[in-house]
Amino acid sequence: MSRIAYVNGRYVAHGEAQIHIEDRGYQFADGIYEVAAIFRGQIIDEDGHLERMKRSLGELRMDMPMPEEPFRLVCRETLRRNRVRDGIIYIQVSRGVSPRDHPFPKDVKPALVMTARAVAWPENADDDKGAEVATVADIRWLRRDVKSISLLPNILAKQEAREKSAYEAWFVDGDGFVTEGSSTNAWIVDDQGRIVTRQLDNNILGGITRATVLKLARENSIEIIERAFTVEEALAAPEAFLTSTTSFIKGIVGIDGAEVGDGKPGPVTRRLRALYLDYCRGSGSNLA
Ligand code: PMP
């Protein structure tokens, strides 16, 4: 089936979709993005993604490319034209097209691109074999709370991890504390079964999956501590895991080649993964 992309007001064949060479996203990474999961025809946490998108745009002093209602319709139409019932939608907004010059151009409309593709999501909580992570220095800018398309440190980190046969990279700050993964939030479980994840500030992206996992934990009387933890603490913890829109919840079974817990996703991780999959099955915004 041919894929369709939405590009600045038009639905075009994915392979022929084009943007201008002076799009500021292309030249300056002057833009933001969102990725939402579609699970059995539901957009998971649609409102959360939209809110974060508006926040990212606001922090870069950019406007929504169109009002919220038509925007939601374009998301649905992009998914419908690509027949995605399980998969992802990628949304990118740049400041627009203008002759290359650093200051914001005047009277330029933001540029909007959406793509969608099918992904086969996991079926149940027990199919997670767990992932290895490799630690890397966090060399990013200090506005990691903005979901900017400027991802160079993230891709370098992910590549380094993959070259070490690890699934994800964990960024570590100058004091030895884990900030987050290159495209995931980082968690541990302490020896009292409490889940620990770094507090929200400009050092990490406020993951939508992170927020949902915290909500599910609260509803299920799992204690939460929002604070930074070190790599040593994670290595000594009974469990560690990661969260993101596309990884859901995944156990971390090794850090830099050393085993975490008993080398398998632990009970708290598995429970949260089951709760999250139930949440995906039962909620979200209907595409119909
Ligand atoms: N941190 C970073 C740096 C990310 O790129 C992502 C993925 N967008 C996340 C965390 C997880 O966020 P979410 O749960 O919204 O996918």
CSV table of C-alpha atoms and ligand atoms in Angstrom, one decimal:
chain,number,residue,atom,x,y,z
A,1,MET,CA,0.0,0.0,0.0
A,2,SER,CA,1.4,3.4,-0.9
A,3,ARG,CA,2.1,5.8,2.0
A,4,ILE,CA,0.8,9.3,2.1
A,5,ALA,CA,2.4,12.3,3.9
A,6,TYR,CA,0.7,15.5,4.8
A,7,VAL,CA,2.9,18.5,3.8
A,8,ASN,CA,1.8,22.1,4.3
A,9,GLY,CA,-1.8,21.6,3.4
A,10,ARG,CA,-1.5,18.8,0.9
A,11,TYR,CA,-1.6,15.0,1.1
A,12,VAL,CA,1.2,13.7,-1.2
A,13,ALA,CA,2.8,10.3,-2.0
A,14,HIS,CA,5.3,9.7,0.8
A,15,GLY,CA,8.2,9.1,-1.7
A,16,GLU,CA,7.5,12.4,-3.5
A,17,ALA,CA,6.9,14.6,-0.4
A,18,GLN,CA,9.2,17.6,-0.4
A,19,ILE,CA,10.0,20.6,1.7
A,20,HIS,CA,11.8,23.8,0.6
A,21,ILE,CA,15.6,23.9,1.0
A,22,GLU,CA,15.2,27.1,3.0
A,23,ASP,CA,12.8,25.5,5.5
A,24,ARG,CA,14.3,26.6,8.8
A,25,GLY,CA,13.8,23.1,10.2
A,26,TYR,CA,16.1,21.8,7.5
A,27,GLN,CA,18.7,24.6,7.9
A,28,PHE,CA,18.6,25.4,11.6
A,29,ALA,CA,16.7,22.6,13.3
A,30,ASP,CA,14.3,25.5,14.1
A,31,GLY,CA,11.3,23.4,15.0
A,32,ILE,CA,9.6,20.8,17.2
A,33,TYR,CA,8.1,17.4,16.8
A,34,GLU,CA,5.7,14.9,18.4
A,35,VAL,CA,5.3,11.2,18.0
A,36,ALA,CA,2.1,9.5,19.2
A,37,ALA,CA,1.2,5.8,19.2
A,38,ILE,CA,-1.9,4.4,17.6
A,39,PHE,CA,-3.0,1.2,19.3
A,40,ARG,CA,-6.0,-0.8,18.0
A,41,GLY,CA,-7.3,2.4,16.3
A,42,GLN,CA,-6.9,4.7,19.3
A,43,ILE,CA,-4.5,7.6,19.5
A,44,ILE,CA,-2.8,7.0,22.9
A,45,ASP,CA,-2.7,10.1,25.1
A,46,GLU,CA,-3.7,12.4,22.2
A,47,ASP,CA,-4.4,15.4,24.5
A,48,GLY,CA,-1.1,15.0,26.3
A,49,HIS,CA,0.8,15.0,23.0
A,50,LEU,CA,-1.1,18.0,21.8
A,51,GLU,CA,-0.5,19.9,25.1
A,52,ARG,CA,3.3,19.1,25.0
A,53,MET,CA,3.4,20.2,21.3
A,54,LYS,CA,1.8,23.5,22.2
A,55,ARG,CA,4.2,24.0,25.1
A,56,SER,CA,7.3,23.2,22.9
A,57,LEU,CA,6.0,25.7,20.3
A,58,GLY,CA,5.4,28.3,22.9
A,59,GLU,CA,8.9,27.9,24.3
A,60,LEU,CA,10.3,28.6,20.8
A,61,ARG,CA,7.8,31.5,20.4
A,62,MET,CA,6.1,29.7,17.5
A,63,ASP,CA,2.3,29.5,16.8
A,64,MET,CA,0.3,26.4,16.3
A,65,PRO,CA,0.3,25.8,12.5
A,66,MET,CA,-3.5,25.7,12.6
A,67,PRO,CA,-6.3,25.7,15.2
A,68,GLU,CA,-6.6,22.6,17.4
A,69,GLU,CA,-9.8,21.1,15.8
A,70,PRO,CA,-8.6,21.0,12.2
A,71,PHE,CA,-5.2,19.9,13.5
A,72,ARG,CA,-6.8,16.8,15.1
A,73,LEU,CA,-8.7,16.2,11.8
A,74,VAL,CA,-5.5,16.3,9.8
A,75,CYS,CA,-4.0,13.7,12.2
A,76,ARG,CA,-6.9,11.4,11.7
A,77,GLU,CA,-7.0,11.9,7.9
A,78,THR,CA,-3.2,11.1,7.7
A,79,LEU,CA,-3.8,8.0,9.7
A,80,ARG,CA,-6.8,7.0,7.6
A,81,ARG,CA,-5.1,7.5,4.3
A,82,ASN,CA,-2.2,5.3,5.6
A,83,ARG,CA,-4.7,2.8,7.0
A,84,VAL,CA,-2.8,2.8,10.3
A,85,ARG,CA,-4.6,1.1,13.2
A,86,ASP,CA,-1.5,0.1,15.0
A,87,GLY,CA,1.5,2.4,14.5
A,88,ILE,CA,2.7,5.9,14.9
A,89,ILE,CA,2.1,9.4,13.7
A,90,TYR,CA,5.0,11.7,13.4
A,91,ILE,CA,4.3,15.5,13.5
A,92,GLN,CA,6.9,18.1,12.8
A,93,VAL,CA,6.4,21.9,12.9
A,94,SER,CA,9.2,24.2,11.8
A,95,ARG,CA,9.3,28.0,11.9
A,96,GLY,CA,8.7,28.1,8.1
A,97,VAL,CA,10.5,29.0,4.9
A,98,SER,CA,12.6,32.1,4.6
A,99,PRO,CA,16.0,33.2,3.2
A,100,ARG,CA,18.7,31.9,5.6
A,101,ASP,CA,19.3,34.3,8.5
A,102,HIS,CA,19.4,33.6,12.2
A,103,PRO,CA,16.7,36.0,13.6
A,104,PHE,CA,13.1,35.0,13.3
A,105,PRO,CA,11.7,36.0,9.9
A,106,LYS,CA,8.7,38.3,9.9
A,107,ASP,CA,5.3,37.1,8.6
A,108,VAL,CA,6.3,33.5,7.9
A,109,LYS,CA,3.8,30.7,8.5
A,110,PRO,CA,5.0,27.6,10.4
A,111,ALA,CA,5.5,24.6,8.2
A,112,LEU,CA,3.7,21.4,9.2
A,113,VAL,CA,4.5,17.8,8.1
A,114,MET,CA,2.9,14.6,9.2
A,115,THR,CA,3.7,11.0,8.4
A,116,ALA,CA,2.2,7.8,9.7
A,117,ARG,CA,3.3,4.2,9.6
A,118,ALA,CA,2.2,0.8,10.9
A,119,VAL,CA,4.0,-0.8,13.9
A,120,ALA,CA,3.2,-4.2,15.3
A,121,TRP,CA,2.9,-3.5,19.0
A,122,PRO,CA,3.6,-6.0,21.8
A,123,GLU,CA,0.6,-8.1,22.8
A,124,ASN,CA,1.3,-8.8,26.4
A,125,ALA,CA,3.4,-7.9,29.4
A,126,ASP,CA,5.5,-11.0,29.3
A,127,ASP,CA,7.0,-10.7,25.8
A,128,ASP,CA,9.6,-8.2,27.0
A,129,LYS,CA,13.0,-9.7,27.2
A,130,GLY,CA,14.5,-6.5,28.6
A,131,ALA,CA,17.1,-4.2,27.1
A,132,GLU,CA,20.7,-3.3,27.7
A,133,VAL,CA,21.8,0.4,28.1
A,134,ALA,CA,25.1,2.0,27.6
A,135,THR,CA,26.0,5.2,29.5
A,136,VAL,CA,27.2,8.3,27.7
A,137,ALA,CA,28.0,11.9,28.8
A,138,ASP,CA,25.0,14.2,28.6
A,139,ILE,CA,26.4,16.9,26.2
A,140,ARG,CA,23.0,18.4,25.3
A,141,TRP,CA,21.7,21.9,25.6
A,142,LEU,CA,19.9,23.0,28.7
A,143,ARG,CA,16.4,23.1,27.3
A,144,ARG,CA,15.8,19.3,27.0
A,145,ASP,CA,12.2,19.9,28.1
A,146,VAL,CA,11.5,21.3,24.6
A,147,LYS,CA,10.8,18.5,22.1
A,148,SER,CA,13.1,20.1,19.5
A,149,ILE,CA,14.0,18.5,16.2
A,150,SER,CA,17.7,19.2,17.0
A,151,LEU,CA,18.7,15.7,18.0
A,152,LEU,CA,22.4,15.4,17.2
A,153,PRO,CA,23.5,14.4,20.7
A,154,ASN,CA,20.7,12.0,20.9
A,155,ILE,CA,21.5,10.2,17.6
A,156,LEU,CA,25.2,10.1,18.5
A,157,ALA,CA,24.4,8.6,21.8
A,158,LYS,CA,22.0,6.0,20.3
A,159,GLN,CA,24.6,5.1,17.7
A,160,GLU,CA,27.2,4.6,20.4
A,161,ALA,CA,24.9,2.4,22.3
A,162,ARG,CA,24.0,0.3,19.2
A,163,GLU,CA,27.7,-0.1,18.5
A,164,LYS,CA,28.0,-1.5,22.0
A,165,SER,CA,25.1,-3.8,21.2
A,166,ALA,CA,22.9,-1.9,23.7
A,167,TYR,CA,19.3,-0.9,22.9
A,168,GLU,CA,19.4,2.5,24.5
A,169,ALA,CA,21.9,5.1,25.7
A,170,TRP,CA,21.5,6.6,29.2
A,171,PHE,CA,22.7,10.2,29.4
A,172,VAL,CA,24.7,10.9,32.6
A,173,ASP,CA,25.2,14.5,33.9
A,174,GLY,CA,28.4,16.0,35.3
A,175,ASP,CA,27.5,14.8,38.8
A,176,GLY,CA,27.0,11.1,37.8
A,177,PHE,CA,23.2,11.3,37.8
A,178,VAL,CA,21.2,9.7,35.0
A,179,THR,CA,19.1,12.3,33.2
A,180,GLU,CA,17.2,10.2,30.7
A,181,GLY,CA,17.7,7.9,27.7
A,182,SER,CA,18.4,9.2,24.2
A,183,SER,CA,14.7,8.7,23.3
A,184,THR,CA,13.2,7.4,26.5
A,185,ASN,CA,12.8,8.3,30.2
A,186,ALA,CA,14.8,6.4,32.8
A,187,TRP,CA,13.5,4.6,35.9
A,188,ILE,CA,14.7,2.3,38.7
A,189,VAL,CA,12.8,0.4,41.4
A,190,ASP,CA,14.3,0.7,44.9
A,191,ASP,CA,14.6,-2.0,47.4
A,192,GLN,CA,11.2,-1.1,48.9
A,193,GLY,CA,9.4,-1.5,45.6
A,194,ARG,CA,9.1,2.3,45.0
A,195,ILE,CA,9.6,3.6,41.5
A,196,VAL,CA,12.1,6.3,41.1
A,197,THR,CA,12.4,8.7,38.1
A,198,ARG,CA,14.0,12.0,37.6
A,199,GLN,CA,11.9,15.1,38.5
A,200,LEU,CA,10.7,17.3,35.7
A,201,ASP,CA,12.7,20.3,34.9
A,202,ASN,CA,14.8,21.6,32.0
A,203,ASN,CA,17.1,18.6,32.2
A,204,ILE,CA,14.8,16.1,30.7
A,205,LEU,CA,11.8,15.8,28.3
A,206,GLY,CA,8.5,15.4,30.1
A,207,GLY,CA,7.6,12.0,28.5
A,208,ILE,CA,3.9,11.4,27.9
A,209,THR,CA,4.5,7.7,28.7
A,210,ARG,CA,6.2,8.8,31.9
A,211,ALA,CA,3.2,10.9,32.9
A,212,THR,CA,0.8,8.0,32.2
A,213,VAL,CA,3.0,5.5,34.1
A,214,LEU,CA,3.0,7.8,37.1
A,215,LYS,CA,-0.8,8.0,36.9
A,216,LEU,CA,-1.2,4.3,36.6
A,217,ALA,CA,1.2,3.8,39.5
A,218,ARG,CA,-0.8,6.2,41.7
A,219,GLU,CA,-4.0,4.5,40.9
A,220,ASN,CA,-2.5,1.1,41.8
A,221,SER,CA,-0.8,2.2,45.0
A,222,ILE,CA,2.7,1.9,43.7
A,223,GLU,CA,4.8,4.5,45.5
A,224,ILE,CA,6.6,7.1,43.4
A,225,ILE,CA,9.7,9.1,44.1
A,226,GLU,CA,10.7,11.8,41.6
A,227,ARG,CA,14.4,12.5,42.0
A,228,ALA,CA,17.7,11.9,40.2
A,229,PHE,CA,19.6,8.7,40.7
A,230,THR,CA,23.2,7.7,39.8
A,231,VAL,CA,24.4,4.9,37.6
A,232,GLU,CA,25.8,3.1,40.7
A,233,GLU,CA,22.3,3.3,42.3
A,234,ALA,CA,20.8,1.8,39.2
A,235,LEU,CA,23.3,-1.0,39.2
A,236,ALA,CA,22.5,-1.9,42.8
A,237,ALA,CA,18.7,-1.5,42.3
A,238,PRO,CA,16.5,-4.7,42.0
A,239,GLU,CA,15.0,-3.3,38.7
A,240,ALA,CA,15.4,-0.6,36.1
A,241,PHE,CA,13.2,0.2,33.2
A,242,LEU,CA,12.6,2.7,30.4
A,243,THR,CA,9.5,4.3,29.0
A,244,SER,CA,8.5,6.0,25.7
A,245,THR,CA,5.8,6.2,23.2
A,246,THR,CA,7.3,3.6,21.0
A,247,SER,CA,9.1,1.4,23.6
A,248,PHE,CA,6.1,1.5,26.0
A,249,ILE,CA,7.7,0.0,29.2
A,250,LYS,CA,10.8,-2.1,28.8
A,251,GLY,CA,12.9,-3.7,31.5
A,252,ILE,CA,16.6,-2.8,31.6
A,253,VAL,CA,18.6,-5.9,32.3
A,254,GLY,CA,22.1,-4.5,31.9
A,255,ILE,CA,24.1,-1.3,32.2
A,256,ASP,CA,27.5,-1.0,30.4
A,257,GLY,CA,27.6,-4.8,30.4
A,258,ALA,CA,26.9,-5.3,34.2
A,259,GLU,CA,23.7,-7.1,35.1
A,260,VAL,CA,20.7,-5.3,36.7
A,261,GLY,CA,18.8,-7.3,39.3
A,262,ASP,CA,18.7,-10.9,38.1
A,263,GLY,CA,19.2,-10.0,34.5
A,264,LYS,CA,15.5,-10.3,33.6
A,265,PRO,CA,12.7,-7.7,33.7
A,266,GLY,CA,11.5,-7.6,37.3
A,267,PRO,CA,8.0,-7.9,38.9
A,268,VAL,CA,7.3,-4.2,39.3
A,269,THR,CA,8.4,-3.5,35.7
A,270,ARG,CA,6.2,-6.4,34.4
A,271,ARG,CA,3.2,-5.2,36.4
A,272,LEU,CA,3.5,-1.6,35.1
A,273,ARG,CA,3.9,-2.9,31.6
A,274,ALA,CA,0.7,-5.0,32.0
A,275,LEU,CA,-1.1,-1.9,33.4
A,276,TYR,CA,0.1,0.2,30.5
A,277,LEU,CA,-1.0,-2.3,27.9
A,278,ASP,CA,-4.4,-2.5,29.5
A,279,TYR,CA,-4.5,1.3,29.5
A,280,CYS,CA,-3.7,1.3,25.8
A,281,ARG,CA,-6.4,-1.3,25.0
A,282,GLY,CA,-9.0,0.7,26.9
A,283,SER,CA,-8.3,4.3,26.4
A,284,GLY,CA,-7.2,7.0,24.0
A,285,SER,CA,-9.1,8.9,21.4
A,286,ASN,CA,-11.1,7.0,18.9
A,287,LEU,CA,-10.1,7.4,15.3
A,288,ALA,CA,-13.6,6.7,14.0
B,1,PMP,N1,13.2,11.6,26.5
B,1,PMP,C1,13.6,11.9,25.2
B,1,PMP,C2,14.9,12.6,25.0
B,1,PMP,C3,12.8,11.5,24.1
B,1,PMP,O1,13.2,11.8,22.8
B,1,PMP,C4,11.6,10.8,24.4
B,1,PMP,C5,10.8,10.3,23.2
B,1,PMP,N2,10.0,11.3,22.7
B,1,PMP,C6,11.2,10.5,25.7
B,1,PMP,C7,12.1,10.9,26.7
B,1,PMP,C8,10.0,9.8,26.0
B,1,PMP,O2,8.9,10.6,25.8
B,1,PMP,P1,7.4,10.0,25.4
B,1,PMP,O3,7.0,9.1,26.5
B,1,PMP,O4,6.6,11.2,25.3
B,1,PMP,O5,7.6,9.3,24.1
